[in-house]
Short mmCIF file of C-alpha atoms in Angstrom, two decimals:
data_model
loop_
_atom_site.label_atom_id
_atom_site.label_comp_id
_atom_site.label_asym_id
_atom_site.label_seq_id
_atom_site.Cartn_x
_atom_site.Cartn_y
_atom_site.Cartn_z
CA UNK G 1 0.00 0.00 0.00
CA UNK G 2 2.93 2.40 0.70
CA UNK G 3 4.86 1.43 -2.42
CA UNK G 4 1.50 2.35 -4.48
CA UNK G 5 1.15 5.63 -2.37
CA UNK G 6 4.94 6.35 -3.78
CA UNK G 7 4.13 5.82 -7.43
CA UNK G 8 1.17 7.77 -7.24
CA UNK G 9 2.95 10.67 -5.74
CA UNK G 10 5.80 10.98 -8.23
CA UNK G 11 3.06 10.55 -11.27
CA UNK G 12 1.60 13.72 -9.83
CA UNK G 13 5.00 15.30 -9.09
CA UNK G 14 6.15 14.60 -12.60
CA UNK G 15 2.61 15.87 -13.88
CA UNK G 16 3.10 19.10 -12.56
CA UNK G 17 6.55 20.13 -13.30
CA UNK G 18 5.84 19.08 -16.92
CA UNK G 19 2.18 21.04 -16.98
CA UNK G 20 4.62 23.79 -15.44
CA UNK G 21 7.31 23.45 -18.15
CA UNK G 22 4.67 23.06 -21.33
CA UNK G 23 2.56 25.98 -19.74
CA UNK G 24 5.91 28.41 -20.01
CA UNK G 25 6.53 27.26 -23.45
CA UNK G 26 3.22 27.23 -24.92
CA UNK G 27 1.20 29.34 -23.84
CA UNK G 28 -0.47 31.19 -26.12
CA UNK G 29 0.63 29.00 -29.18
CA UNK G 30 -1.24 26.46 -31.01
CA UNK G 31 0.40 22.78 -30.56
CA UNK G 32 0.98 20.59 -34.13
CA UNK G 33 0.46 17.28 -32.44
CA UNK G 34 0.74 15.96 -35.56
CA UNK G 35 3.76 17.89 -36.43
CA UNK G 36 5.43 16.56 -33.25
CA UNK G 37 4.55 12.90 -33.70
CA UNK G 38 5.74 12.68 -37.46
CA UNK G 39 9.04 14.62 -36.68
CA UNK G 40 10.02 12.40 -34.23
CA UNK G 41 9.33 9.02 -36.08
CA UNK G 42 10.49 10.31 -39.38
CA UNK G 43 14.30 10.15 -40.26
CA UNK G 44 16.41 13.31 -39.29
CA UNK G 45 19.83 14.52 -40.78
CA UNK G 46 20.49 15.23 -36.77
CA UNK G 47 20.21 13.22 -33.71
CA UNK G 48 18.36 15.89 -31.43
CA UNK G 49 19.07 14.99 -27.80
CA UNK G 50 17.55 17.68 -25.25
CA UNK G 51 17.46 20.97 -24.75
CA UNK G 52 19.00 22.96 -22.21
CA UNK G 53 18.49 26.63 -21.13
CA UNK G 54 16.88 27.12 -24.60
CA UNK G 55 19.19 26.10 -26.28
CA UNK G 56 18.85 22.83 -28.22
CA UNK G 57 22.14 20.02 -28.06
CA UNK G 58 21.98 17.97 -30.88
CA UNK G 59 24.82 15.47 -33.27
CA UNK G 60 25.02 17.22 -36.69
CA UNK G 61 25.56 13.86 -38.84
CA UNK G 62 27.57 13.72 -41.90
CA UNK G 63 25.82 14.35 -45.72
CA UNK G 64 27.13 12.58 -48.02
CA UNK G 65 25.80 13.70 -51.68
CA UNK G 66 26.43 13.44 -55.48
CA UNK G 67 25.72 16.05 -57.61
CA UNK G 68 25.73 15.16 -61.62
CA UNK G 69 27.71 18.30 -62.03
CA UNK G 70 29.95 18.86 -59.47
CA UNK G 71 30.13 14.89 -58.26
CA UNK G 72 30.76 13.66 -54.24
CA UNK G 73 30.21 16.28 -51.52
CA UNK G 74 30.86 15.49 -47.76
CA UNK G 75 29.52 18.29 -45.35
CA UNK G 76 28.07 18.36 -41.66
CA UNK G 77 24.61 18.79 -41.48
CA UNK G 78 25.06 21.75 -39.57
CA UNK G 79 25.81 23.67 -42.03
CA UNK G 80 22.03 23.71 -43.77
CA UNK G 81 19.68 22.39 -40.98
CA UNK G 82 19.89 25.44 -38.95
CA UNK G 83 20.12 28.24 -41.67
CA UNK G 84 16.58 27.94 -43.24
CA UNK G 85 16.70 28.86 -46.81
CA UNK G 86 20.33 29.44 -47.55
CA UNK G 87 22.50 26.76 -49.32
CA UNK G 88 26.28 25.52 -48.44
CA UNK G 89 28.15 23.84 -51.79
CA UNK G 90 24.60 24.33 -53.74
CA UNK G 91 22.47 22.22 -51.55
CA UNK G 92 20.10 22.93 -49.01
CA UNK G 93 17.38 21.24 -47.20
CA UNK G 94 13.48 21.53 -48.83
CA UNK G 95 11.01 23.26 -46.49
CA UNK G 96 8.26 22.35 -48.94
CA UNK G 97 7.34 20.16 -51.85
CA UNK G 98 7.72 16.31 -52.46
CA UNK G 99 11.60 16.89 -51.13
CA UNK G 100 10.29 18.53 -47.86
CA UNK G 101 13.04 17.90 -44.99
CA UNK G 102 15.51 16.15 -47.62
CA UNK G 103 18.75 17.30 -49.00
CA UNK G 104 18.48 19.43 -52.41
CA UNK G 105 20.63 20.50 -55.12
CA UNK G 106 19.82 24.25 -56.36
CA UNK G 107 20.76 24.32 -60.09
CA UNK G 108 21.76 27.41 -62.07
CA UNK G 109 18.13 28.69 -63.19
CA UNK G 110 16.80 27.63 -59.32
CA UNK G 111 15.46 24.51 -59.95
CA UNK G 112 15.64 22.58 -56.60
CA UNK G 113 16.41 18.28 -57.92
CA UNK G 114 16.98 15.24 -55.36
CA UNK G 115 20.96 14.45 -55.36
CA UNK G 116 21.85 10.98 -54.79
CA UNK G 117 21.90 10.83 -51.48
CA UNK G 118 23.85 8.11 -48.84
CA UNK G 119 23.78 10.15 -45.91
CA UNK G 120 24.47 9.18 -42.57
CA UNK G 121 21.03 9.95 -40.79
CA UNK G 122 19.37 9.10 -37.44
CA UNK G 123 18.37 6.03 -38.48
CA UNK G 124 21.51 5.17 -40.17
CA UNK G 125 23.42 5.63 -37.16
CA UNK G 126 20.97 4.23 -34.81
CA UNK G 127 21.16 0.87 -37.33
CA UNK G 128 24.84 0.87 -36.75
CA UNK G 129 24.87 1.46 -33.38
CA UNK G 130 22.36 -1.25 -32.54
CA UNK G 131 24.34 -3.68 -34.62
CA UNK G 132 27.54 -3.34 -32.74
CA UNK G 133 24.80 -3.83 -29.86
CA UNK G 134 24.07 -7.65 -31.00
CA UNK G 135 27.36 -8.11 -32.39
CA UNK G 136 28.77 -7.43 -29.15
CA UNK G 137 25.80 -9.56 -26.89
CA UNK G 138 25.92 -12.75 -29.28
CA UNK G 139 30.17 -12.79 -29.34
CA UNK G 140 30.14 -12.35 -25.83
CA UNK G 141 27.85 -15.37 -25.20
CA UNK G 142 29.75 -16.96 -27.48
CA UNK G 143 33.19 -16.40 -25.76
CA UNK G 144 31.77 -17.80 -22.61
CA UNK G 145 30.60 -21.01 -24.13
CA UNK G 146 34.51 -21.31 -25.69
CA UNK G 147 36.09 -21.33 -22.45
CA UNK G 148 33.70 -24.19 -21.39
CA UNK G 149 33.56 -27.79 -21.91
CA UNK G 150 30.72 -30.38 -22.67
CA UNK G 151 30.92 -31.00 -19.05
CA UNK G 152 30.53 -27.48 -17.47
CA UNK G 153 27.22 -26.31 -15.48
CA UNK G 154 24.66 -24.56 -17.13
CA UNK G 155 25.45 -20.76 -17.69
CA UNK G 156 24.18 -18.51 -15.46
CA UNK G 157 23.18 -15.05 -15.62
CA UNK G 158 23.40 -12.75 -18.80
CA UNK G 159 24.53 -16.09 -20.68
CA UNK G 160 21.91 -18.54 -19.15
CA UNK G 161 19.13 -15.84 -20.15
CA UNK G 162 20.32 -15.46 -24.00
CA UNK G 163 20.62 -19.64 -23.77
CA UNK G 164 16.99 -19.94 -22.74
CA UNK G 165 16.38 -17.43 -25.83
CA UNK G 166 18.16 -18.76 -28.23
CA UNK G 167 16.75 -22.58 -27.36
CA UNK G 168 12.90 -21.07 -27.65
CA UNK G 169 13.75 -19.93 -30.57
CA UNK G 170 15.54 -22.69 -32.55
CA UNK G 171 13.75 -25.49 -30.88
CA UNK G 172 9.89 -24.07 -30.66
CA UNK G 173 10.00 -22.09 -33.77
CA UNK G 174 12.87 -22.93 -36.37
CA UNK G 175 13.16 -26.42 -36.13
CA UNK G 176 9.34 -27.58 -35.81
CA UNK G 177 8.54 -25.01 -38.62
CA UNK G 178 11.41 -26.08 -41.13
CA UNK G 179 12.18 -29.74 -40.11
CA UNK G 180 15.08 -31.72 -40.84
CA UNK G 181 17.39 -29.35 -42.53
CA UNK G 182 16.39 -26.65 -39.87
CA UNK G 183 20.37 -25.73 -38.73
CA UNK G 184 20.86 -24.69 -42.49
CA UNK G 185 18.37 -21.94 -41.94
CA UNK G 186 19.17 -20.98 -38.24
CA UNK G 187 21.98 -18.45 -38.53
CA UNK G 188 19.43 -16.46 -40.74
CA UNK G 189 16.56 -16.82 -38.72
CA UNK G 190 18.17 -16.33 -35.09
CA UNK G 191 20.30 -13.27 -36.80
CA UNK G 192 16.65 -11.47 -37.78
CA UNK G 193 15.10 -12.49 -34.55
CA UNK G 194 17.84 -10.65 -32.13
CA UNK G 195 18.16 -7.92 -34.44
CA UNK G 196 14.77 -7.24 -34.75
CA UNK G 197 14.34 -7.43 -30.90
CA UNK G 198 17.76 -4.96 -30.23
CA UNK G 199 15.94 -2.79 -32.40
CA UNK G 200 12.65 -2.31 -31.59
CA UNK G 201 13.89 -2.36 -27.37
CA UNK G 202 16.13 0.10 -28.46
CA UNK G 203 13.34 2.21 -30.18
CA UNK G 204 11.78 2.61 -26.84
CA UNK G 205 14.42 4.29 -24.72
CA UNK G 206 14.00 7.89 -25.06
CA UNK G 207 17.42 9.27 -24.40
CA UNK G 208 20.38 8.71 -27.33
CA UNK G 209 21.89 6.26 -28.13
CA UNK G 210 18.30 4.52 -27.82
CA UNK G 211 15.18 6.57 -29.37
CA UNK G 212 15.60 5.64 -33.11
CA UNK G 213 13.09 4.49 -35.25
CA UNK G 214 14.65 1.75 -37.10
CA UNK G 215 12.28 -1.22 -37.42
CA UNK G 216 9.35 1.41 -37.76
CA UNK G 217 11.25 2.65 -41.07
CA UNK G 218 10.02 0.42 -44.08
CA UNK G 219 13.39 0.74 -45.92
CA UNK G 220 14.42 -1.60 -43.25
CA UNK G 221 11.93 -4.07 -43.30
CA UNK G 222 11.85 -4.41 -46.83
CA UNK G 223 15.30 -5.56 -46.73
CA UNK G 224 14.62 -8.41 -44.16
CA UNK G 225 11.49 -9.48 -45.87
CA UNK G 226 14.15 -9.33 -49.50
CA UNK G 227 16.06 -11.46 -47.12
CA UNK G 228 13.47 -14.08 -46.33
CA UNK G 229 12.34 -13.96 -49.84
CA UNK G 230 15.45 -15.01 -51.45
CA UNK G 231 16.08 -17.74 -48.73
CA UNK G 232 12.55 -19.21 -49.73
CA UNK G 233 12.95 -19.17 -52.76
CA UNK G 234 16.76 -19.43 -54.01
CA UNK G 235 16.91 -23.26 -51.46
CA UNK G 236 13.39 -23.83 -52.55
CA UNK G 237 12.70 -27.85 -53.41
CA UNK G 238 12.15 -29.00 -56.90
CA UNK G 239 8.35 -29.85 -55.95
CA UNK G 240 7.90 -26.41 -54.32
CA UNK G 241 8.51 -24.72 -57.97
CA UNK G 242 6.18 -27.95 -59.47
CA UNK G 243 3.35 -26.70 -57.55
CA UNK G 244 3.83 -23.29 -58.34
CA UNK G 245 4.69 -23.46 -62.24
CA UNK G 246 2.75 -26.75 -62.56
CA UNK G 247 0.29 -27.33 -59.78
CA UNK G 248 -2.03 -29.92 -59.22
CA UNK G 249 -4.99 -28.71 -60.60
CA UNK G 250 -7.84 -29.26 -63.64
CA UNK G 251 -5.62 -28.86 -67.02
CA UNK G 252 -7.86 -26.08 -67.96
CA UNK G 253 -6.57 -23.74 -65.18
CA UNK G 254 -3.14 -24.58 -65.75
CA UNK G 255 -3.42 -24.49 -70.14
CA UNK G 256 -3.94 -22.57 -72.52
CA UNK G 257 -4.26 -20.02 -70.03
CA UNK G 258 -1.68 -20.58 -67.09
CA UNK G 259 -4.33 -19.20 -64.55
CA UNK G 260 -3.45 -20.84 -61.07
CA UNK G 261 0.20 -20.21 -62.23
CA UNK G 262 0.06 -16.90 -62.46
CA UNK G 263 -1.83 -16.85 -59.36
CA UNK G 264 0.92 -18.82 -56.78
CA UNK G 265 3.65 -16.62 -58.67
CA UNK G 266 1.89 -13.44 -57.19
CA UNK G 267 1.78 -15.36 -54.12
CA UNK G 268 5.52 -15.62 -53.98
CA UNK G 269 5.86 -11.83 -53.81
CA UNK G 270 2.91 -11.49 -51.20
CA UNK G 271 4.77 -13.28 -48.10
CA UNK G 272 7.70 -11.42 -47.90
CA UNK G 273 5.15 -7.85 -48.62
CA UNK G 274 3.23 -8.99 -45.61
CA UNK G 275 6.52 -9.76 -43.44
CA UNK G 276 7.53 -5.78 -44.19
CA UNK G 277 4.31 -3.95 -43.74
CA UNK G 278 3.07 -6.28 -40.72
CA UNK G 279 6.63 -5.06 -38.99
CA UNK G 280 6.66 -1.60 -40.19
CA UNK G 281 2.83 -0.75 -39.35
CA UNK G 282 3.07 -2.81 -35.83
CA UNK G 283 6.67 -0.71 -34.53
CA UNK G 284 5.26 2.64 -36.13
CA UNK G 285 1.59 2.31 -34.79
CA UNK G 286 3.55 2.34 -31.22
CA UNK G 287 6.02 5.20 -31.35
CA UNK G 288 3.00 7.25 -32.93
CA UNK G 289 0.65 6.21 -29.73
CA UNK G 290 3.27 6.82 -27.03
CA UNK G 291 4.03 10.17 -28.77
CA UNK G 292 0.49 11.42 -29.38
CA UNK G 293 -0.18 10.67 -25.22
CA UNK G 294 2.84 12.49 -24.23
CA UNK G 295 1.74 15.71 -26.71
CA UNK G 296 -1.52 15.79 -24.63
CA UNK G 297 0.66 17.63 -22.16
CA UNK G 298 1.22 20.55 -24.52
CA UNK G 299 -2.32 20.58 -26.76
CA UNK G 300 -3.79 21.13 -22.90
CA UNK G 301 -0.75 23.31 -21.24
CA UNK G 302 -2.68 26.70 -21.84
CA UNK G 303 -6.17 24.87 -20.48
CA UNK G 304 -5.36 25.97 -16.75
CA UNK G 305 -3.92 24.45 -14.09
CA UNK G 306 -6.75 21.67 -12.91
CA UNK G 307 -7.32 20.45 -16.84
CA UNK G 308 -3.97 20.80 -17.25
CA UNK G 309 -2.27 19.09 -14.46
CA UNK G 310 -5.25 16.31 -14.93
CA UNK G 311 -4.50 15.86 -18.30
CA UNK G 312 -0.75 15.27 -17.49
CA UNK G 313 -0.92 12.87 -15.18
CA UNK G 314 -3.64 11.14 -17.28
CA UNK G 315 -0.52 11.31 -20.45
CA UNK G 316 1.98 10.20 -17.62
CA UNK G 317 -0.08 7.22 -16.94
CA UNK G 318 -1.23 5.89 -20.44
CA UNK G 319 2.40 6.81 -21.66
CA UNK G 320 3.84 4.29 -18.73
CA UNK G 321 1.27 1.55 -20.00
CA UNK G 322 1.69 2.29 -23.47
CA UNK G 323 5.87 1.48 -22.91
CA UNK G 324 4.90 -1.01 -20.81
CA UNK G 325 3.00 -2.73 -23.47
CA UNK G 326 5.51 -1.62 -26.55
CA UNK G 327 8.43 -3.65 -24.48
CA UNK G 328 5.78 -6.78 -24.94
CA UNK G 329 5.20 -5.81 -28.14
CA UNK G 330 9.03 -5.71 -29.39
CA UNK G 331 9.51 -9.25 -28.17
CA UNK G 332 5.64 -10.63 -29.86
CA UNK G 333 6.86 -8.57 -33.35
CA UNK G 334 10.61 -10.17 -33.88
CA UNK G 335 8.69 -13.46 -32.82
CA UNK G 336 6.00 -13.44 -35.17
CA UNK G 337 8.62 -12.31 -38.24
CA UNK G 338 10.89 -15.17 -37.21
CA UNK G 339 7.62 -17.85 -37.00
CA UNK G 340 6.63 -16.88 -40.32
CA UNK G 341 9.65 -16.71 -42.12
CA UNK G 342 10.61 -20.15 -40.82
CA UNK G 343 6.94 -21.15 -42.10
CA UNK G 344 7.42 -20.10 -45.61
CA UNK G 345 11.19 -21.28 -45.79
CA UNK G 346 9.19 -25.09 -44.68
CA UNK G 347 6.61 -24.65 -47.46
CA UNK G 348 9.55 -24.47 -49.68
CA UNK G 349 11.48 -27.44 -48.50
CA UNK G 350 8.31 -29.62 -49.12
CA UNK G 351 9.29 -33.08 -50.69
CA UNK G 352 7.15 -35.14 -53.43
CA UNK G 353 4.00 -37.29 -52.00
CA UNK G 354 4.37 -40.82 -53.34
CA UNK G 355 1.20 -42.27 -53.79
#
């Protein structure tokens, strides 16, 4: 009872100083929640960290740009992000338009074209970051299990808890989905599963390096889903391509007019689409809900002090749930990617029925 008489009084103590802190910035002004939501899931040519005394500490990342005319150009973002309008080696960053927020080129005559572009964003650098993260995690289990023998005790620890992982996952979902040839597969599938995880935990932690939106950015997804594609269908069995290009069906829906064909070829595309818009939707749907609580703080700062302070700790408390639920989430989403993919990789390592 005194533990739960704690928690409620720092909810309300954090409710007011923020109601205090939105009501001296925003007062008066109308609050884009919108605005705020989609700038902080969308990529960023910075890595904004807090602000202190009004002034804002951020990482200016590298752009890195080629221009048809004047080829590679490597600059810090700092030099266009916080001079609105002007232009540093003929490039500057759209405020409007289908560029809006990217890197431009300004030609001669004004015309404003999208360079080719390999910069190293927020979401760049938070992929790189998080990488090293399960680089570092599955080597270091991996060390431990070198300096032991057959005959050592169970790990312990760290190491016992990635074990107990890394057995749910190869022996409950990658080996009962795939079957006998499972371990070909399982570097693949246990690679996607941690990285997936690493990500999306990492997503949640609001303060850097943790914050970035990497598994909620479909560039990202598409490439695992390319990745599961081509491992369905590049060690795909001889009768898995029978039943697509030849299936066993009435001759007149195979010839003259190769309709059920056609058909399981469009389904070969569909599996890996679903993989990347199932992960993408799931991990942006959060970070959009968790950010559109927290802006009820500011859309009600200039309400007064009872709706307002209300309000926060209402925001406070659905924001704590909403985490709470994302960290659940994270684990059910690299899960569910990993199950599936293992399911399609089994469909195509189906062998011939002999009657």
């Amino acid at each position: 009872m005194n533990r739960l008489k704690y928690i409620i009084c720092i909810i309300l103590i954090m409710s007011n100083i923020i109601s205090v802190h939105a009501s001296d910035h925003q007062t008066g002004e109308k609050v884009d929640a919108k605005g705020i939501v989609f700038h902080h899931i969308q990529d960023a040519y910075e890595w904004h960290i807090t602000a202190w005394n009004g002034h804002h500490i951020s990482i200016s990342l590298p752009i890195i740009v080629y221009s048809k005319d004047t080829g590679w150009h490597l600059f810090s973002s700092s030099h266009i992000l916080h001079n609105e309008g002007q232009t540093y080696q003929g490039f500057k960053i759209a405020t409007e338009g289908d560029y809006e927020g990217k890197v431009v080129e300004i030609k001669a005559n004004g015309e404003e074209i999208r360079p080719f572009d390999i910069s190293i964003t927020k979401t760049v650098l938070s992929l790189f970051i998080n990488s090293l993260v399960v680089i570092a995690v599955i080597l270091f289990v991996a060390r431990w299990y070198k300096k032991r023998g057959p005959d050592s005790p169970a790990p312990k620890g760290f190491v016992g808890f990635m074990e107990m992982f890394i057995m749910m996952v190869e022996e409950d979902v990658i080996k009962s989905c795939i079957g006998k040839d499972y371990k070909k597969y399982s570097p693949y599938l246990l690679t996607a599963f941690f990285f997936i995880f690493i990500n999306n935990i990492m997503g949640l932690i609001p303060v850097f390096p943790g914050g970035g939106n990497v598994t909620g950015n479909i560039a990202v997804t598409m490439v695992l889903a390319i990745c599961t594609f081509l491992a369905i269908n590049l060690f795909g069995s001889r009768e898995y391509w029978k039943e697509i290009l030849w299936p066993d069906v009435p001759v007149f829906l195979k010839c003259p007019i190769p309709l059920m064909p056609i058909i399981e070829l469009f389904g070969i595309f569909t599996k890996p689409f679903a993989l990347m818009i199932r992960l993408f939707a799931n991990i942006m749907a959060g970070h959009s809900i968790i950010l559109a609580l927290t802006s009820i703080v500011f859309v009600t700062a200039s309400m007064g002090p009872v709706v307002s302070g209300s309000m926060t700790a209402v925001s406070v408390l659905f924001s704590i749930f909403m985490n709470c639920v994302e960290v659940l989430v994270a684990f059910i989403q690299a899960y569910v990617f990993t199950m599936l993919s293992s399911v399609f990789i089994g469909m195509s390592r189906v062998e011939a029925h002999h009657k």
